[in-house]
């Protein structure tokens, strides 16, 4: 046993010295070090900021503006009834709520069966003649809004009853133009794909909160987004831009703050299989890449009042890092093969296989692969000029 171990160690050290002379291995080490320092450095910076108090003038609970909730609902017959019931259960004075549902005739027809639950609120059902696309549908609905605050909510998202109340008080400071909230993954326990999404939320929201406390976050979620009507004017509807994040960077550029708050909660499902997960993440990624690139351009021109490190770090993490993350394991594999480092390879595979027994590490690995892959696909599609404002609904996320 012992001579074998000595031989193993001896070979390992020899391989290591060979590897350290390999150019590709050096590139691998440098790239990994660069990537880790950048992402961890940013995370530490925002996570510190996330624990600081808000520098906002938020008045007491008495601030209760009139709110218009817009629900864009294209072919959502399965979930629209549940969504209406959810709105009916919100803790907010009914006479201060207007609800506008905009969708295809079939969804609107189904919605009619549930609107009685919204008694006391102003309700408007708008039929779309042909599919408009989410952003254009929102702009159409916006024309009919009477609220001081406009809220948008996807048909498949369920708000917690105190969400509106919690979110709206931030608008008592006139610098605030928009507020987004905290997603709870309703099917987190289903499998590794949904579980990893929940695991990721913790890091994700620490970043959003830190950015918001520093000034603003550029990343909003259409499942729960509130806007001050007088600043909003219209939802961003250019092809390739999303209605939420696309609108938010315009508001930040105009000098307002757009913030994520942890106490405005909503639940929705994460895609429960690999194909749908990549599809969703790359579709959302395409929009995000466009918006973050635009923000970087504004920043370079001195037209964007968000600290440079937030703009650059988000651009790095969503546009460059995915490609780097895919390149890193390839570089390692190539250098191991080139140096015929057999013992090192066996050791690495053994470590990797053992750590995969841990559920959280498995989920992190899933996340690493799916997000790098999805965002790389998104980048390639954007470079190739594939833009779209219409998208296919992901059916597996509507199973209730
Ligand atoms: P995802 O969460 O990114 O997968 O996007 P969803 O498929 O959930 O769409 C977000 C919301 O926009 C849902 O409530 C959809 O019904 C709605 N939506 C998407 N396209 C259209 C459209 O063309 N018209 C309308 N009115 N709503 C749409
Ligand atoms: Mn959705």
Tab-separated table of C-alpha atoms and ligand atoms in Angstrom:
chain	number	residue	atom	x	y	z
A	1	UNK	CA	0.000	0.000	0.000
A	2	UNK	CA	2.639	2.446	1.079
A	3	UNK	CA	4.921	2.190	-1.962
A	4	UNK	CA	1.856	2.696	-4.169
A	5	UNK	CA	0.967	5.872	-2.289
A	6	UNK	CA	4.524	7.138	-2.548
A	7	UNK	CA	4.524	6.396	-6.273
A	8	UNK	CA	1.176	8.194	-6.620
A	9	UNK	CA	2.412	11.279	-4.780
A	10	UNK	CA	5.641	11.292	-6.739
A	11	UNK	CA	3.776	11.113	-10.061
A	12	UNK	CA	1.330	13.793	-8.951
A	13	UNK	CA	4.136	16.225	-8.110
A	14	UNK	CA	5.846	15.488	-11.404
A	15	UNK	CA	2.614	16.109	-13.309
A	16	UNK	CA	2.054	19.329	-11.442
A	17	UNK	CA	5.455	20.673	-12.401
A	18	UNK	CA	4.731	19.710	-16.024
A	19	UNK	CA	1.371	21.464	-15.858
A	20	UNK	CA	2.928	24.632	-14.465
A	21	UNK	CA	5.061	24.761	-17.582
A	22	UNK	CA	2.043	24.407	-19.852
A	23	UNK	CA	0.773	27.681	-21.376
A	24	UNK	CA	-2.826	26.532	-21.437
A	25	UNK	CA	-2.708	25.591	-17.773
A	26	UNK	CA	-1.321	29.040	-16.925
A	27	UNK	CA	-4.147	30.661	-18.890
A	28	UNK	CA	-6.597	28.434	-16.979
A	29	UNK	CA	-5.187	29.503	-13.603
A	30	UNK	CA	-5.085	33.207	-14.513
A	31	UNK	CA	-8.587	33.246	-15.952
A	32	UNK	CA	-10.004	31.397	-12.934
A	33	UNK	CA	-8.240	33.741	-10.524
A	34	UNK	CA	-9.470	36.796	-12.429
A	35	UNK	CA	-13.033	35.510	-12.574
A	36	UNK	CA	-13.148	34.598	-8.892
A	37	UNK	CA	-11.666	37.886	-7.706
A	38	UNK	CA	-14.036	39.933	-9.837
A	39	UNK	CA	-17.235	38.117	-8.895
A	40	UNK	CA	-16.398	37.535	-5.245
A	41	UNK	CA	-15.076	41.082	-4.888
A	42	UNK	CA	-18.324	42.498	-6.257
A	43	UNK	CA	-20.387	40.189	-4.099
A	44	UNK	CA	-18.582	41.260	-0.909
A	45	UNK	CA	-18.977	44.917	-1.872
A	46	UNK	CA	-22.743	44.708	-2.487
A	47	UNK	CA	-23.382	42.371	0.391
A	48	UNK	CA	-21.897	44.962	2.774
A	49	UNK	CA	-24.068	47.638	1.197
A	50	UNK	CA	-27.141	45.409	1.566
A	51	UNK	CA	-26.877	45.601	5.363
A	52	UNK	CA	-26.826	49.401	5.446
A	53	UNK	CA	-30.006	51.413	6.103
A	54	UNK	CA	-32.002	52.874	3.198
A	55	UNK	CA	-31.094	56.481	2.570
A	56	UNK	CA	-34.666	57.286	1.646
A	57	UNK	CA	-37.304	59.441	3.294
A	58	UNK	CA	-40.017	56.861	3.823
A	59	UNK	CA	-43.135	58.136	5.575
A	60	UNK	CA	-45.292	56.066	7.918
A	61	UNK	CA	-47.947	53.523	6.861
A	62	UNK	CA	-50.505	56.207	6.082
A	63	UNK	CA	-49.303	56.633	2.480
A	64	UNK	CA	-51.979	54.879	0.430
A	65	UNK	CA	-52.058	56.034	-3.187
A	66	UNK	CA	-54.530	54.860	-5.803
A	67	UNK	CA	-52.988	51.887	-7.636
A	68	UNK	CA	-53.686	50.421	-11.062
A	69	UNK	CA	-52.704	46.777	-11.415
A	70	UNK	CA	-52.145	45.603	-14.979
A	71	UNK	CA	-52.153	41.869	-15.662
A	72	UNK	CA	-50.938	40.958	-19.167
A	73	UNK	CA	-52.400	37.555	-19.918
A	74	UNK	CA	-51.888	35.839	-23.224
A	75	UNK	CA	-53.501	32.393	-23.397
A	76	UNK	CA	-53.612	32.139	-19.616
A	77	UNK	CA	-56.997	30.435	-19.221
A	78	UNK	CA	-55.400	27.937	-16.850
A	79	UNK	CA	-54.194	30.494	-14.311
A	80	UNK	CA	-56.223	33.689	-14.782
A	81	UNK	CA	-58.918	32.681	-12.263
A	82	UNK	CA	-56.305	32.004	-9.608
A	83	UNK	CA	-54.629	35.348	-10.391
A	84	UNK	CA	-57.909	37.251	-9.942
A	85	UNK	CA	-58.541	35.529	-6.633
A	86	UNK	CA	-55.020	36.496	-5.558
A	87	UNK	CA	-55.686	40.175	-6.351
A	88	UNK	CA	-58.985	39.991	-4.450
A	89	UNK	CA	-57.095	38.873	-1.334
A	90	UNK	CA	-54.584	41.748	-1.229
A	91	UNK	CA	-54.493	43.832	1.965
A	92	UNK	CA	-55.242	47.163	0.356
A	93	UNK	CA	-58.363	49.350	0.381
A	94	UNK	CA	-60.519	48.105	-2.485
A	95	UNK	CA	-61.662	51.568	-3.495
A	96	UNK	CA	-58.014	52.455	-4.088
A	97	UNK	CA	-57.468	49.679	-6.620
A	98	UNK	CA	-58.067	49.494	-10.334
A	99	UNK	CA	-57.485	46.163	-12.071
A	100	UNK	CA	-56.852	45.923	-15.798
A	101	UNK	CA	-56.494	42.556	-17.469
A	102	UNK	CA	-55.265	42.675	-21.055
A	103	UNK	CA	-55.261	39.505	-23.108
A	104	UNK	CA	-56.631	37.356	-25.890
A	105	UNK	CA	-60.441	36.959	-26.140
A	106	UNK	CA	-60.423	33.445	-24.692
A	107	UNK	CA	-58.511	34.431	-21.546
A	108	UNK	CA	-60.724	37.503	-21.118
A	109	UNK	CA	-63.800	35.286	-21.387
A	110	UNK	CA	-62.542	33.001	-18.629
A	111	UNK	CA	-61.595	36.050	-16.547
A	112	UNK	CA	-65.239	37.236	-16.730
A	113	UNK	CA	-66.266	34.259	-14.583
A	114	UNK	CA	-64.065	35.422	-11.713
A	115	UNK	CA	-64.306	39.217	-11.785
A	116	UNK	CA	-67.154	39.209	-9.262
A	117	UNK	CA	-64.423	38.537	-6.670
A	118	UNK	CA	-63.046	42.007	-7.373
A	119	UNK	CA	-66.153	43.840	-6.078
A	120	UNK	CA	-65.354	47.294	-4.795
A	121	UNK	CA	-62.457	47.697	-7.258
A	122	UNK	CA	-62.607	49.286	-10.683
A	123	UNK	CA	-62.158	46.495	-13.206
A	124	UNK	CA	-61.371	46.697	-16.892
A	125	UNK	CA	-61.040	43.721	-19.234
A	126	UNK	CA	-59.245	44.574	-22.462
A	127	UNK	CA	-59.324	42.269	-25.443
A	128	UNK	CA	-56.314	42.120	-27.711
A	129	UNK	CA	-57.068	41.735	-31.405
A	130	UNK	CA	-54.281	39.362	-32.363
A	131	UNK	CA	-51.176	38.998	-30.275
A	132	UNK	CA	-49.545	42.311	-29.415
A	133	UNK	CA	-46.613	41.143	-27.317
A	134	UNK	CA	-46.359	41.827	-23.598
A	135	UNK	CA	-44.836	45.339	-23.713
A	136	UNK	CA	-47.299	46.654	-26.306
A	137	UNK	CA	-50.198	45.093	-24.375
A	138	UNK	CA	-48.966	46.876	-21.230
A	139	UNK	CA	-48.783	50.202	-23.076
A	140	UNK	CA	-52.304	49.687	-24.384
A	141	UNK	CA	-53.546	49.055	-20.839
A	142	UNK	CA	-51.558	52.022	-19.529
A	143	UNK	CA	-53.816	54.396	-21.498
A	144	UNK	CA	-56.746	53.373	-19.291
A	145	UNK	CA	-55.009	53.608	-15.932
A	146	UNK	CA	-56.151	56.096	-13.319
A	147	UNK	CA	-53.674	55.220	-10.579
A	148	UNK	CA	-50.818	57.256	-9.205
A	149	UNK	CA	-48.879	53.992	-9.050
A	150	UNK	CA	-48.913	51.390	-11.819
A	151	UNK	CA	-48.249	47.784	-10.862
A	152	UNK	CA	-47.652	44.998	-13.355
A	153	UNK	CA	-47.977	41.341	-12.572
A	154	UNK	CA	-47.611	38.286	-14.774
A	155	UNK	CA	-50.634	36.003	-14.770
A	156	UNK	CA	-48.675	33.092	-13.309
A	157	UNK	CA	-47.270	35.014	-10.328
A	158	UNK	CA	-48.966	34.947	-6.931
A	159	UNK	CA	-48.402	37.950	-4.680
A	160	UNK	CA	-48.348	37.623	-0.949
A	161	UNK	CA	-51.311	39.585	0.533
A	162	UNK	CA	-49.154	42.305	2.146
A	163	UNK	CA	-46.999	42.862	-0.976
A	164	UNK	CA	-48.683	46.021	-2.257
A	165	UNK	CA	-48.822	47.600	1.175
A	166	UNK	CA	-45.135	46.873	1.768
A	167	UNK	CA	-43.994	48.051	-1.650
A	168	UNK	CA	-45.999	51.226	-1.963
A	169	UNK	CA	-44.605	53.003	1.073
A	170	UNK	CA	-41.230	53.442	-0.666
A	171	UNK	CA	-42.952	55.751	-3.146
A	172	UNK	CA	-43.454	58.294	-0.377
A	173	UNK	CA	-39.933	59.433	-1.271
A	174	UNK	CA	-40.243	61.240	-4.640
A	175	UNK	CA	-36.832	60.007	-5.831
A	176	UNK	CA	-38.246	56.460	-6.123
A	177	UNK	CA	-39.619	55.659	-9.582
A	178	UNK	CA	-39.980	51.890	-9.375
A	179	UNK	CA	-40.042	49.007	-6.921
A	180	UNK	CA	-39.646	45.288	-7.530
A	181	UNK	CA	-39.900	42.346	-5.145
A	182	UNK	CA	-38.761	38.973	-3.956
A	183	UNK	CA	-39.527	35.727	-5.743
A	184	UNK	CA	-40.269	32.545	-3.872
A	185	UNK	CA	-39.911	29.432	-6.010
A	186	UNK	CA	-43.195	27.593	-5.482
A	187	UNK	CA	-41.926	24.264	-6.837
A	188	UNK	CA	-38.413	24.390	-5.299
A	189	UNK	CA	-38.638	20.886	-3.869
A	190	UNK	CA	-39.627	19.316	-7.198
A	191	UNK	CA	-36.155	18.514	-8.545
A	192	UNK	CA	-32.558	19.700	-8.919
A	193	UNK	CA	-33.501	22.271	-11.610
A	194	UNK	CA	-36.039	24.038	-9.431
A	195	UNK	CA	-34.022	23.558	-6.228
A	196	UNK	CA	-30.912	25.177	-7.709
A	197	UNK	CA	-33.011	28.152	-8.744
A	198	UNK	CA	-34.067	28.670	-5.141
A	199	UNK	CA	-30.487	28.286	-3.929
A	200	UNK	CA	-29.387	30.961	-6.391
A	201	UNK	CA	-32.068	33.432	-5.185
A	202	UNK	CA	-30.162	34.118	-1.966
A	203	UNK	CA	-27.048	35.371	-3.739
A	204	UNK	CA	-29.125	37.047	-6.434
A	205	UNK	CA	-31.195	39.083	-3.982
A	206	UNK	CA	-28.207	40.056	-1.846
A	207	UNK	CA	-26.839	41.670	-5.005
A	208	UNK	CA	-30.148	43.342	-5.890
A	209	UNK	CA	-30.550	44.704	-2.354
A	210	UNK	CA	-26.963	45.983	-2.173
A	211	UNK	CA	-27.339	47.720	-5.548
A	212	UNK	CA	-30.677	49.205	-4.484
A	213	UNK	CA	-29.280	50.560	-1.238
A	214	UNK	CA	-26.286	52.079	-3.034
A	215	UNK	CA	-28.624	53.647	-5.603
A	216	UNK	CA	-30.635	51.382	-7.917
A	217	UNK	CA	-30.809	47.917	-9.385
A	218	UNK	CA	-31.154	47.512	-13.146
A	219	UNK	CA	-32.650	44.033	-12.859
A	220	UNK	CA	-36.417	44.003	-12.339
A	221	UNK	CA	-38.949	41.185	-12.454
A	222	UNK	CA	-42.193	41.563	-14.372
A	223	UNK	CA	-43.933	39.252	-11.918
A	224	UNK	CA	-43.994	42.174	-9.490
A	225	UNK	CA	-43.053	45.649	-10.606
A	226	UNK	CA	-44.489	48.974	-9.457
A	227	UNK	CA	-43.934	52.315	-11.161
A	228	UNK	CA	-44.802	55.912	-10.392
A	229	UNK	CA	-47.208	56.896	-13.164
A	230	UNK	CA	-45.929	60.453	-13.554
A	231	UNK	CA	-42.377	59.248	-14.294
A	232	UNK	CA	-43.277	56.109	-16.219
A	233	UNK	CA	-44.844	57.634	-19.352
A	234	UNK	CA	-44.610	54.317	-21.269
A	235	UNK	CA	-43.212	50.793	-21.026
A	236	UNK	CA	-40.130	50.036	-23.079
A	237	UNK	CA	-41.301	48.116	-26.135
A	238	UNK	CA	-38.373	48.145	-28.541
A	239	UNK	CA	-37.644	44.669	-29.960
A	240	UNK	CA	-34.972	42.954	-27.885
A	241	UNK	CA	-35.762	44.897	-24.716
A	242	UNK	CA	-37.960	43.740	-21.875
A	243	UNK	CA	-40.800	45.798	-20.453
A	244	UNK	CA	-39.401	45.616	-16.902
A	245	UNK	CA	-35.612	45.952	-17.029
A	246	UNK	CA	-35.801	47.942	-20.273
A	247	UNK	CA	-38.087	50.516	-18.668
A	248	UNK	CA	-36.052	50.652	-15.488
A	249	UNK	CA	-32.790	51.729	-17.094
A	250	UNK	CA	-34.581	54.641	-18.730
A	251	UNK	CA	-35.867	55.736	-15.323
A	252	UNK	CA	-32.397	55.395	-13.759
A	253	UNK	CA	-30.947	57.430	-16.613
A	254	UNK	CA	-33.484	60.172	-15.874
A	255	UNK	CA	-32.102	60.377	-12.324
A	256	UNK	CA	-34.676	58.363	-10.375
A	257	UNK	CA	-34.131	55.362	-8.136
A	258	UNK	CA	-35.425	51.883	-8.968
A	259	UNK	CA	-35.188	49.484	-6.069
A	260	UNK	CA	-35.685	45.883	-5.017
A	261	UNK	CA	-37.273	45.411	-1.599
A	262	UNK	CA	-37.199	42.029	0.160
A	263	UNK	CA	-40.563	42.398	1.904
A	264	UNK	CA	-42.641	42.479	-1.290
A	265	UNK	CA	-42.961	38.768	-1.937
A	266	UNK	CA	-44.438	36.793	-4.798
A	267	UNK	CA	-44.425	33.140	-5.723
A	268	UNK	CA	-44.131	31.450	-9.066
A	269	UNK	CA	-42.813	28.230	-10.533
A	270	UNK	CA	-39.329	27.649	-11.913
A	271	UNK	CA	-38.961	25.561	-15.066
A	272	UNK	CA	-38.735	21.925	-13.915
A	273	UNK	CA	-36.624	20.554	-16.781
A	274	UNK	CA	-33.350	21.358	-18.482
A	275	UNK	CA	-34.787	22.280	-21.873
A	276	UNK	CA	-37.307	24.792	-20.492
A	277	UNK	CA	-34.786	26.202	-18.057
A	278	UNK	CA	-32.271	26.973	-20.815
A	279	UNK	CA	-35.086	28.338	-22.990
A	280	UNK	CA	-36.337	30.694	-20.258
A	281	UNK	CA	-32.907	31.830	-19.124
A	282	UNK	CA	-31.621	32.459	-22.633
A	283	UNK	CA	-34.768	34.361	-23.624
A	284	UNK	CA	-34.578	36.568	-20.530
A	285	UNK	CA	-30.793	36.716	-20.954
A	286	UNK	CA	-31.125	38.189	-24.451
A	287	UNK	CA	-33.097	41.121	-23.064
A	288	UNK	CA	-30.762	41.541	-20.136
A	289	UNK	CA	-27.635	41.603	-22.311
A	290	UNK	CA	-29.142	44.346	-24.493
A	291	UNK	CA	-30.121	46.436	-21.499
A	292	UNK	CA	-26.793	46.030	-19.693
A	293	UNK	CA	-24.874	46.879	-22.863
A	294	UNK	CA	-26.966	50.005	-23.267
A	295	UNK	CA	-26.353	50.953	-19.631
A	296	UNK	CA	-22.606	50.561	-20.160
A	297	UNK	CA	-22.756	52.814	-23.228
A	298	UNK	CA	-24.667	55.474	-21.267
A	299	UNK	CA	-22.165	55.207	-18.446
A	300	UNK	CA	-19.216	55.703	-20.805
A	301	UNK	CA	-20.929	58.814	-22.191
A	302	UNK	CA	-21.416	60.091	-18.626
A	303	UNK	CA	-25.208	59.860	-18.900
A	304	UNK	CA	-25.962	57.253	-16.261
A	305	UNK	CA	-26.086	58.101	-12.549
A	306	UNK	CA	-25.376	54.575	-11.278
A	307	UNK	CA	-21.907	53.846	-9.808
A	308	UNK	CA	-19.528	52.551	-12.462
A	309	UNK	CA	-18.782	49.328	-10.582
A	310	UNK	CA	-22.478	48.273	-10.569
A	311	UNK	CA	-22.729	48.892	-14.310
A	312	UNK	CA	-19.429	47.186	-15.158
A	313	UNK	CA	-19.917	44.235	-12.780
A	314	UNK	CA	-23.396	43.473	-14.127
A	315	UNK	CA	-22.125	43.702	-17.690
A	316	UNK	CA	-19.262	41.385	-16.794
A	317	UNK	CA	-21.418	38.843	-14.968
A	318	UNK	CA	-24.122	38.588	-17.625
A	319	UNK	CA	-22.207	39.151	-20.856
A	320	UNK	CA	-18.554	38.105	-20.452
A	321	UNK	CA	-18.502	35.735	-17.481
A	322	UNK	CA	-20.754	33.057	-19.046
A	323	UNK	CA	-18.279	32.567	-21.911
A	324	UNK	CA	-15.373	32.553	-19.440
A	325	UNK	CA	-17.176	30.019	-17.246
A	326	UNK	CA	-17.582	27.679	-20.206
A	327	UNK	CA	-13.971	28.193	-21.279
A	328	UNK	CA	-12.426	27.433	-17.868
A	329	UNK	CA	-13.213	23.675	-17.717
A	330	UNK	CA	-12.246	23.271	-21.381
A	331	UNK	CA	-8.827	24.855	-20.764
A	332	UNK	CA	-8.280	22.572	-17.786
A	333	UNK	CA	-9.231	19.467	-19.741
A	334	UNK	CA	-7.006	20.393	-22.689
A	335	UNK	CA	-3.978	21.065	-20.502
A	336	UNK	CA	-4.474	17.809	-18.578
A	337	UNK	CA	-4.638	15.854	-21.816
A	338	UNK	CA	-1.663	17.686	-23.366
A	339	UNK	CA	0.493	16.975	-20.317
A	340	UNK	CA	-0.875	13.408	-20.022
A	341	UNK	CA	-1.492	14.161	-16.346
A	342	UNK	CA	-3.229	10.894	-15.540
A	343	UNK	CA	-2.877	10.930	-11.756
A	344	UNK	CA	-4.045	14.545	-11.508
A	345	UNK	CA	-7.029	13.742	-13.724
A	346	UNK	CA	-8.006	10.732	-11.618
A	347	UNK	CA	-7.696	12.804	-8.472
A	348	UNK	CA	-9.828	15.594	-9.926
A	349	UNK	CA	-12.537	13.242	-11.131
A	350	UNK	CA	-12.594	11.560	-7.708
A	351	UNK	CA	-12.952	14.891	-5.882
A	352	UNK	CA	-15.656	16.010	-8.308
A	353	UNK	CA	-17.589	12.742	-8.014
A	354	UNK	CA	-17.459	12.760	-4.214
A	355	UNK	CA	-18.598	16.353	-3.920
A	356	UNK	CA	-21.532	15.594	-6.227
A	357	UNK	CA	-22.946	13.457	-3.419
A	358	UNK	CA	-23.792	16.712	-1.658
A	359	UNK	CA	-27.133	18.095	-2.843
A	360	UNK	CA	-26.131	21.749	-2.613
A	361	UNK	CA	-22.912	21.246	-4.562
A	362	UNK	CA	-24.861	19.305	-7.172
A	363	UNK	CA	-27.308	22.186	-7.431
A	364	UNK	CA	-24.467	24.702	-7.751
A	365	UNK	CA	-22.937	22.650	-10.548
A	366	UNK	CA	-26.304	22.532	-12.318
A	367	UNK	CA	-26.588	26.297	-11.946
A	368	UNK	CA	-23.048	26.879	-13.237
A	369	UNK	CA	-23.720	24.869	-16.365
A	370	UNK	CA	-27.270	26.040	-17.118
A	371	UNK	CA	-26.653	29.736	-16.564
A	372	UNK	CA	-23.344	29.837	-18.443
A	373	UNK	CA	-24.877	27.916	-21.319
A	374	UNK	CA	-28.107	29.940	-21.454
A	375	UNK	CA	-26.370	33.310	-21.320
A	376	UNK	CA	-23.798	32.250	-23.923
A	377	UNK	CA	-26.642	31.202	-26.229
A	378	UNK	CA	-28.309	34.543	-25.524
A	379	UNK	CA	-25.140	36.448	-26.425
A	380	UNK	CA	-24.696	34.521	-29.667
A	381	UNK	CA	-28.338	35.089	-30.622
A	382	UNK	CA	-27.965	38.797	-29.924
A	383	UNK	CA	-24.768	39.062	-31.958
A	384	UNK	CA	-26.552	37.286	-34.803
A	385	UNK	CA	-29.315	39.884	-34.549
A	386	UNK	CA	-32.099	37.531	-33.542
A	387	UNK	CA	-34.579	39.829	-31.802
A	388	UNK	CA	-38.050	39.057	-30.662
A	389	UNK	CA	-40.723	40.670	-28.544
A	390	UNK	CA	-43.079	37.698	-28.818
A	391	UNK	CA	-42.218	34.552	-26.963
A	392	UNK	CA	-43.474	31.090	-26.438
A	393	UNK	CA	-44.994	30.423	-23.087
A	394	UNK	CA	-43.323	27.750	-21.020
A	395	UNK	CA	-46.075	25.250	-20.355
A	396	UNK	CA	-44.258	23.372	-17.585
A	397	UNK	CA	-44.381	26.570	-15.490
A	398	UNK	CA	-48.181	26.696	-15.619
A	399	UNK	CA	-48.814	23.315	-14.037
A	400	UNK	CA	-50.764	23.881	-10.866
B	1	LIG	P1	-41.685	34.366	-18.492
B	1	LIG	O1	-42.033	34.444	-17.048
B	1	LIG	O2	-40.472	35.160	-18.849
B	1	LIG	O3	-41.690	32.968	-19.016
B	1	LIG	O4	-42.850	35.077	-19.305
B	1	LIG	P2	-44.369	34.623	-19.316
B	1	LIG	O5	-44.598	33.661	-20.432
B	1	LIG	O6	-44.798	34.219	-17.927
B	1	LIG	O7	-45.041	36.002	-19.713
B	1	LIG	C1	-45.142	37.044	-18.808
B	1	LIG	C2	-46.548	37.582	-18.812
B	1	LIG	O8	-46.800	38.285	-20.030
B	1	LIG	C3	-47.601	36.490	-18.709
B	1	LIG	O9	-48.621	36.900	-17.851
B	1	LIG	C4	-48.062	36.360	-20.142
B	1	LIG	O10	-49.403	35.907	-20.263
B	1	LIG	C5	-47.961	37.779	-20.636
B	1	LIG	N1	-47.806	37.912	-22.087
B	1	LIG	C6	-46.837	37.386	-22.888
B	1	LIG	N2	-47.057	37.721	-24.170
B	1	LIG	C7	-48.177	38.468	-24.200
B	1	LIG	C8	-48.945	39.112	-25.244
B	1	LIG	O11	-48.629	39.052	-26.412
B	1	LIG	N3	-50.054	39.794	-24.857
B	1	LIG	C9	-50.459	39.884	-23.554
B	1	LIG	N4	-51.552	40.577	-23.263
B	1	LIG	N5	-49.784	39.289	-22.567
B	1	LIG	C10	-48.658	38.596	-22.870
B	2	LIG	MN1	-43.642	33.926	-15.993
